Amino acid sequence: MMKFGTKTIHAGIHPDPSSGAIMTPIFQTSTYVQDAPGDHKGFEYARTQNPTRNVLQDNLAALENGKYGVAFASGLAAMDAILKMLKSGDEVLAVNDLYGGSYRLLTTIYSQFGIESRFVDMTSTDKIEEQISSKTKLIWIETPTNPMLSVVDIAAICKIAKSKKVKVVVDNTFASPYLQTPLDMGADLVLHSATKYLGGHSDVVMGIIATKSKALADKLYFIQNASGGVPGPQDCFLVLRGIKTLHLRVERSSQNAFAIAKYLLGHKKVSKVYYPGFKDHPNHKIAKKQMKAFGGMVSFDLKKNNFATAKKILKATKLFALAESLGGVESLIGHPASMTHASIPKEDRMKVGLTDSLIRLSVGVEDVSDLITDLEKALSKA
Ligand SMILES: *Cc1c(COP(=O)(O)O)cnc(C)c1O
């Protein structure tokens, strides 16, 4: 079997038979000509199938050690498709430190259709079993979490879920398949916002799911076609191109992030650094067990614990751009309390340590000494 760095470039990818083009062509077409009614080459209409999309789906399935990939127009469209496999009366048990958009989809849209969600701290697995009711059909894990970078023991939760016949989805956006492959740990489905590390260049919005199960894949292909939240072929091409350097980018981001986390830890204006690579991070052991490296995301808090001080830093960086999103080649800086997590009530935020002075970094692949200089200058203004 191919190793990861070979799969990113070769898995599911073949030169185009009509021309020999080494790059997967962008099949920008809505329909396909048939020789006689029903006599076609496996492609009828482009919502249902597209050759560029097929290649991406096969490639991502291989990266996640799955068999099937199913691509959607965004990460949330992919999540929406998974939730459409549920019925009214079913319940979702989700990690409490969930991506804001995922939380909103569960609590504002699916709650209207009789699908309820409960949110629990999954960093300790002893209380998970008692949280599972006869209605629970899906466990929704995100790890590492955003922005607190807690790590959830995927294998332990999958074991509990299996004994209760509950399916497990892992949102693997933050880690990417280079750092962890949840299907190997017992997860039924893996979801990505391909907008982030898979695309990797901040130029596309897309979502994709991987699974080993034919039954689940068939349901998802049916929903993909029946509900129609599909990505365009050009976007599929961009994500395929991004994936070719996934291993190189995530490795460099992880190295840079670890160096920056260490630098911040020694800074006199910084009170706390959240990074699963640190030995004293509460979930370090699990992170070490299930991840190849500790990822490109770092969060830190300030001794002067207020928004005004954080704002000075957020405005002062030059290389770290102030923006939402993550996982691109360029480094980003963000303020969760006012940006990604603004819709969460302050007291709920404070409970998990998401203070008004918490700053989140998505560390890119630039030269790390330049990134540290940029932070040094910005911190001097605080
Ligand atoms: C961005 C993100 C999503 C949503 O993906 P979109 O492509 O923006 O729809 C879901 N989960 C996580 C962890 C994310 O970071």
PDB file of N, CA and C in Angstrom, residues 55-88:
ATOM      1  N   VAL A  55     -12.642  11.823  -9.002  1.00  0.00           N
ATOM      2  CA  VAL A  55     -11.213  11.654  -8.700  1.00  0.00           C
ATOM      3  C   VAL A  55     -10.918  12.197  -7.300  1.00  0.00           C
ATOM      4  N   LEU A  56     -11.453  13.361  -6.997  1.00  0.00           N
ATOM      5  CA  LEU A  56     -11.242  13.944  -5.662  1.00  0.00           C
ATOM      6  C   LEU A  56     -11.821  13.027  -4.578  1.00  0.00           C
ATOM      7  N   GLN A  57     -13.019  12.515  -4.814  1.00  0.00           N
ATOM      8  CA  GLN A  57     -13.657  11.642  -3.816  1.00  0.00           C
ATOM      9  C   GLN A  57     -12.801  10.394  -3.561  1.00  0.00           C
ATOM     10  N   ASP A  58     -12.271   9.798  -4.642  1.00  0.00           N
ATOM     11  CA  ASP A  58     -11.432   8.598  -4.484  1.00  0.00           C
ATOM     12  C   ASP A  58     -10.127   8.941  -3.773  1.00  0.00           C
ATOM     13  N   ASN A  59      -9.560  10.083  -4.113  1.00  0.00           N
ATOM     14  CA  ASN A  59      -8.290  10.491  -3.510  1.00  0.00           C
ATOM     15  C   ASN A  59      -8.452  10.700  -2.007  1.00  0.00           C
ATOM     16  N   LEU A  60      -9.492  11.423  -1.615  1.00  0.00           N
ATOM     17  CA  LEU A  60      -9.693  11.707  -0.183  1.00  0.00           C
ATOM     18  C   LEU A  60     -10.019  10.422   0.582  1.00  0.00           C
ATOM     19  N   ALA A  61     -10.811   9.537  -0.051  1.00  0.00           N
ATOM     20  CA  ALA A  61     -11.122   8.252   0.596  1.00  0.00           C
ATOM     21  C   ALA A  61      -9.822   7.518   0.907  1.00  0.00           C
ATOM     22  N   ALA A  62      -8.884   7.528  -0.043  1.00  0.00           N
ATOM     23  CA  ALA A  62      -7.598   6.834   0.163  1.00  0.00           C
ATOM     24  C   ALA A  62      -6.805   7.488   1.296  1.00  0.00           C
ATOM     25  N   LEU A  63      -6.806   8.811   1.357  1.00  0.00           N
ATOM     26  CA  LEU A  63      -6.045   9.504   2.411  1.00  0.00           C
ATOM     27  C   LEU A  63      -6.580   9.173   3.798  1.00  0.00           C
ATOM     28  N   GLU A  64      -7.897   8.974   3.894  1.00  0.00           N
ATOM     29  CA  GLU A  64      -8.513   8.675   5.194  1.00  0.00           C
ATOM     30  C   GLU A  64      -8.562   7.163   5.470  1.00  0.00           C
ATOM     31  N   ASN A  65      -7.916   6.374   4.611  1.00  0.00           N
ATOM     32  CA  ASN A  65      -7.977   4.909   4.712  1.00  0.00           C
ATOM     33  C   ASN A  65      -9.422   4.407   4.684  1.00  0.00           C
ATOM     34  N   GLY A  66     -10.244   5.093   3.900  1.00  0.00           N
ATOM     35  CA  GLY A  66     -11.624   4.655   3.695  1.00  0.00           C
ATOM     36  C   GLY A  66     -11.765   4.069   2.309  1.00  0.00           C
ATOM     37  N   LYS A  67     -13.016   3.810   1.928  1.00  0.00           N
ATOM     38  CA  LYS A  67     -13.253   3.267   0.579  1.00  0.00           C
ATOM     39  C   LYS A  67     -14.018   4.248  -0.290  1.00  0.00           C
ATOM     40  N   TYR A  68     -14.789   5.117   0.342  1.00  0.00           N
ATOM     41  CA  TYR A  68     -15.677   6.008  -0.404  1.00  0.00           C
ATOM     42  C   TYR A  68     -15.490   7.447   0.059  1.00  0.00           C
ATOM     43  N   GLY A  69     -15.538   8.367  -0.900  1.00  0.00           N
ATOM     44  CA  GLY A  69     -15.529   9.796  -0.583  1.00  0.00           C
ATOM     45  C   GLY A  69     -16.778  10.415  -1.174  1.00  0.00           C
ATOM     46  N   VAL A  70     -17.338  11.400  -0.493  1.00  0.00           N
ATOM     47  CA  VAL A  70     -18.543  12.078  -0.992  1.00  0.00           C
ATOM     48  C   VAL A  70     -18.331  13.580  -0.790  1.00  0.00           C
ATOM     49  N   ALA A  71     -18.305  14.333  -1.902  1.00  0.00           N
ATOM     50  CA  ALA A  71     -17.952  15.760  -1.818  1.00  0.00           C
ATOM     51  C   ALA A  71     -19.190  16.658  -1.877  1.00  0.00           C
ATOM     52  N   PHE A  72     -19.100  17.775  -1.182  1.00  0.00           N
ATOM     53  CA  PHE A  72     -20.208  18.734  -1.094  1.00  0.00           C
ATOM     54  C   PHE A  72     -19.688  20.163  -1.293  1.00  0.00           C
ATOM     55  N   ALA A  73     -20.630  21.091  -1.441  1.00  0.00           N
ATOM     56  CA  ALA A  73     -20.282  22.468  -1.764  1.00  0.00           C
ATOM     57  C   ALA A  73     -19.586  23.204  -0.617  1.00  0.00           C
ATOM     58  N   SER A  74     -19.714  22.713   0.621  1.00  0.00           N
ATOM     59  CA  SER A  74     -19.019  23.314   1.760  1.00  0.00           C
ATOM     60  C   SER A  74     -18.950  22.273   2.872  1.00  0.00           C
ATOM     61  N   GLY A  75     -18.176  22.585   3.896  1.00  0.00           N
ATOM     62  CA  GLY A  75     -18.120  21.687   5.047  1.00  0.00           C
ATOM     63  C   GLY A  75     -19.490  21.532   5.691  1.00  0.00           C
ATOM     64  N   LEU A  76     -20.214  22.634   5.778  1.00  0.00           N
ATOM     65  CA  LEU A  76     -21.541  22.562   6.406  1.00  0.00           C
ATOM     66  C   LEU A  76     -22.543  21.825   5.525  1.00  0.00           C
ATOM     67  N   ALA A  77     -22.402  21.916   4.199  1.00  0.00           N
ATOM     68  CA  ALA A  77     -23.280  21.134   3.312  1.00  0.00           C
ATOM     69  C   ALA A  77     -23.011  19.639   3.514  1.00  0.00           C
ATOM     70  N   ALA A  78     -21.759  19.281   3.770  1.00  0.00           N
ATOM     71  CA  ALA A  78     -21.413  17.882   4.045  1.00  0.00           C
ATOM     72  C   ALA A  78     -22.044  17.433   5.364  1.00  0.00           C
ATOM     73  N   MET A  79     -21.966  18.303   6.375  1.00  0.00           N
ATOM     74  CA  MET A  79     -22.578  17.988   7.672  1.00  0.00           C
ATOM     75  C   MET A  79     -24.092  17.835   7.510  1.00  0.00           C
ATOM     76  N   ASP A  80     -24.678  18.739   6.739  1.00  0.00           N
ATOM     77  CA  ASP A  80     -26.112  18.715   6.481  1.00  0.00           C
ATOM     78  C   ASP A  80     -26.529  17.374   5.868  1.00  0.00           C
ATOM     79  N   ALA A  81     -25.707  16.866   4.956  1.00  0.00           N
ATOM     80  CA  ALA A  81     -26.015  15.583   4.308  1.00  0.00           C
ATOM     81  C   ALA A  81     -25.987  14.447   5.337  1.00  0.00           C
ATOM     82  N   ILE A  82     -25.009  14.490   6.242  1.00  0.00           N
ATOM     83  CA  ILE A  82     -24.931  13.432   7.274  1.00  0.00           C
ATOM     84  C   ILE A  82     -26.175  13.495   8.163  1.00  0.00           C
ATOM     85  N   LEU A  83     -26.578  14.702   8.545  1.00  0.00           N
ATOM     86  CA  LEU A  83     -27.733  14.843   9.445  1.00  0.00           C
ATOM     87  C   LEU A  83     -29.025  14.414   8.749  1.00  0.00           C
ATOM     88  N   LYS A  84     -29.049  14.488   7.428  1.00  0.00           N
ATOM     89  CA  LYS A  84     -30.249  14.054   6.680  1.00  0.00           C
ATOM     90  C   LYS A  84     -30.442  12.540   6.728  1.00  0.00           C
ATOM     91  N   MET A  85     -29.456  11.810   7.215  1.00  0.00           N
ATOM     92  CA  MET A  85     -29.641  10.361   7.391  1.00  0.00           C
ATOM     93  C   MET A  85     -30.461  10.066   8.647  1.00  0.00           C
ATOM     94  N   LEU A  86     -30.664  11.090   9.491  1.00  0.00           N
ATOM     95  CA  LEU A  86     -31.429  10.895  10.732  1.00  0.00           C
ATOM     96  C   LEU A  86     -32.920  11.117  10.478  1.00  0.00           C
ATOM     97  N   LYS A  87     -33.717  10.746  11.493  1.00  0.00           N
ATOM     98  CA  LYS A  87     -35.164  10.946  11.414  1.00  0.00           C
ATOM     99  C   LYS A  87     -35.627  11.746  12.630  1.00  0.00           C
ATOM    100  N   SER A  88     -36.787  12.330  12.486  1.00  0.00           N
ATOM    101  CA  SER A  88     -37.400  13.042  13.599  1.00  0.00           C
ATOM    102  C   SER A  88     -37.460  12.124  14.825  1.00  0.00           C
TER     103      SER A  88
END
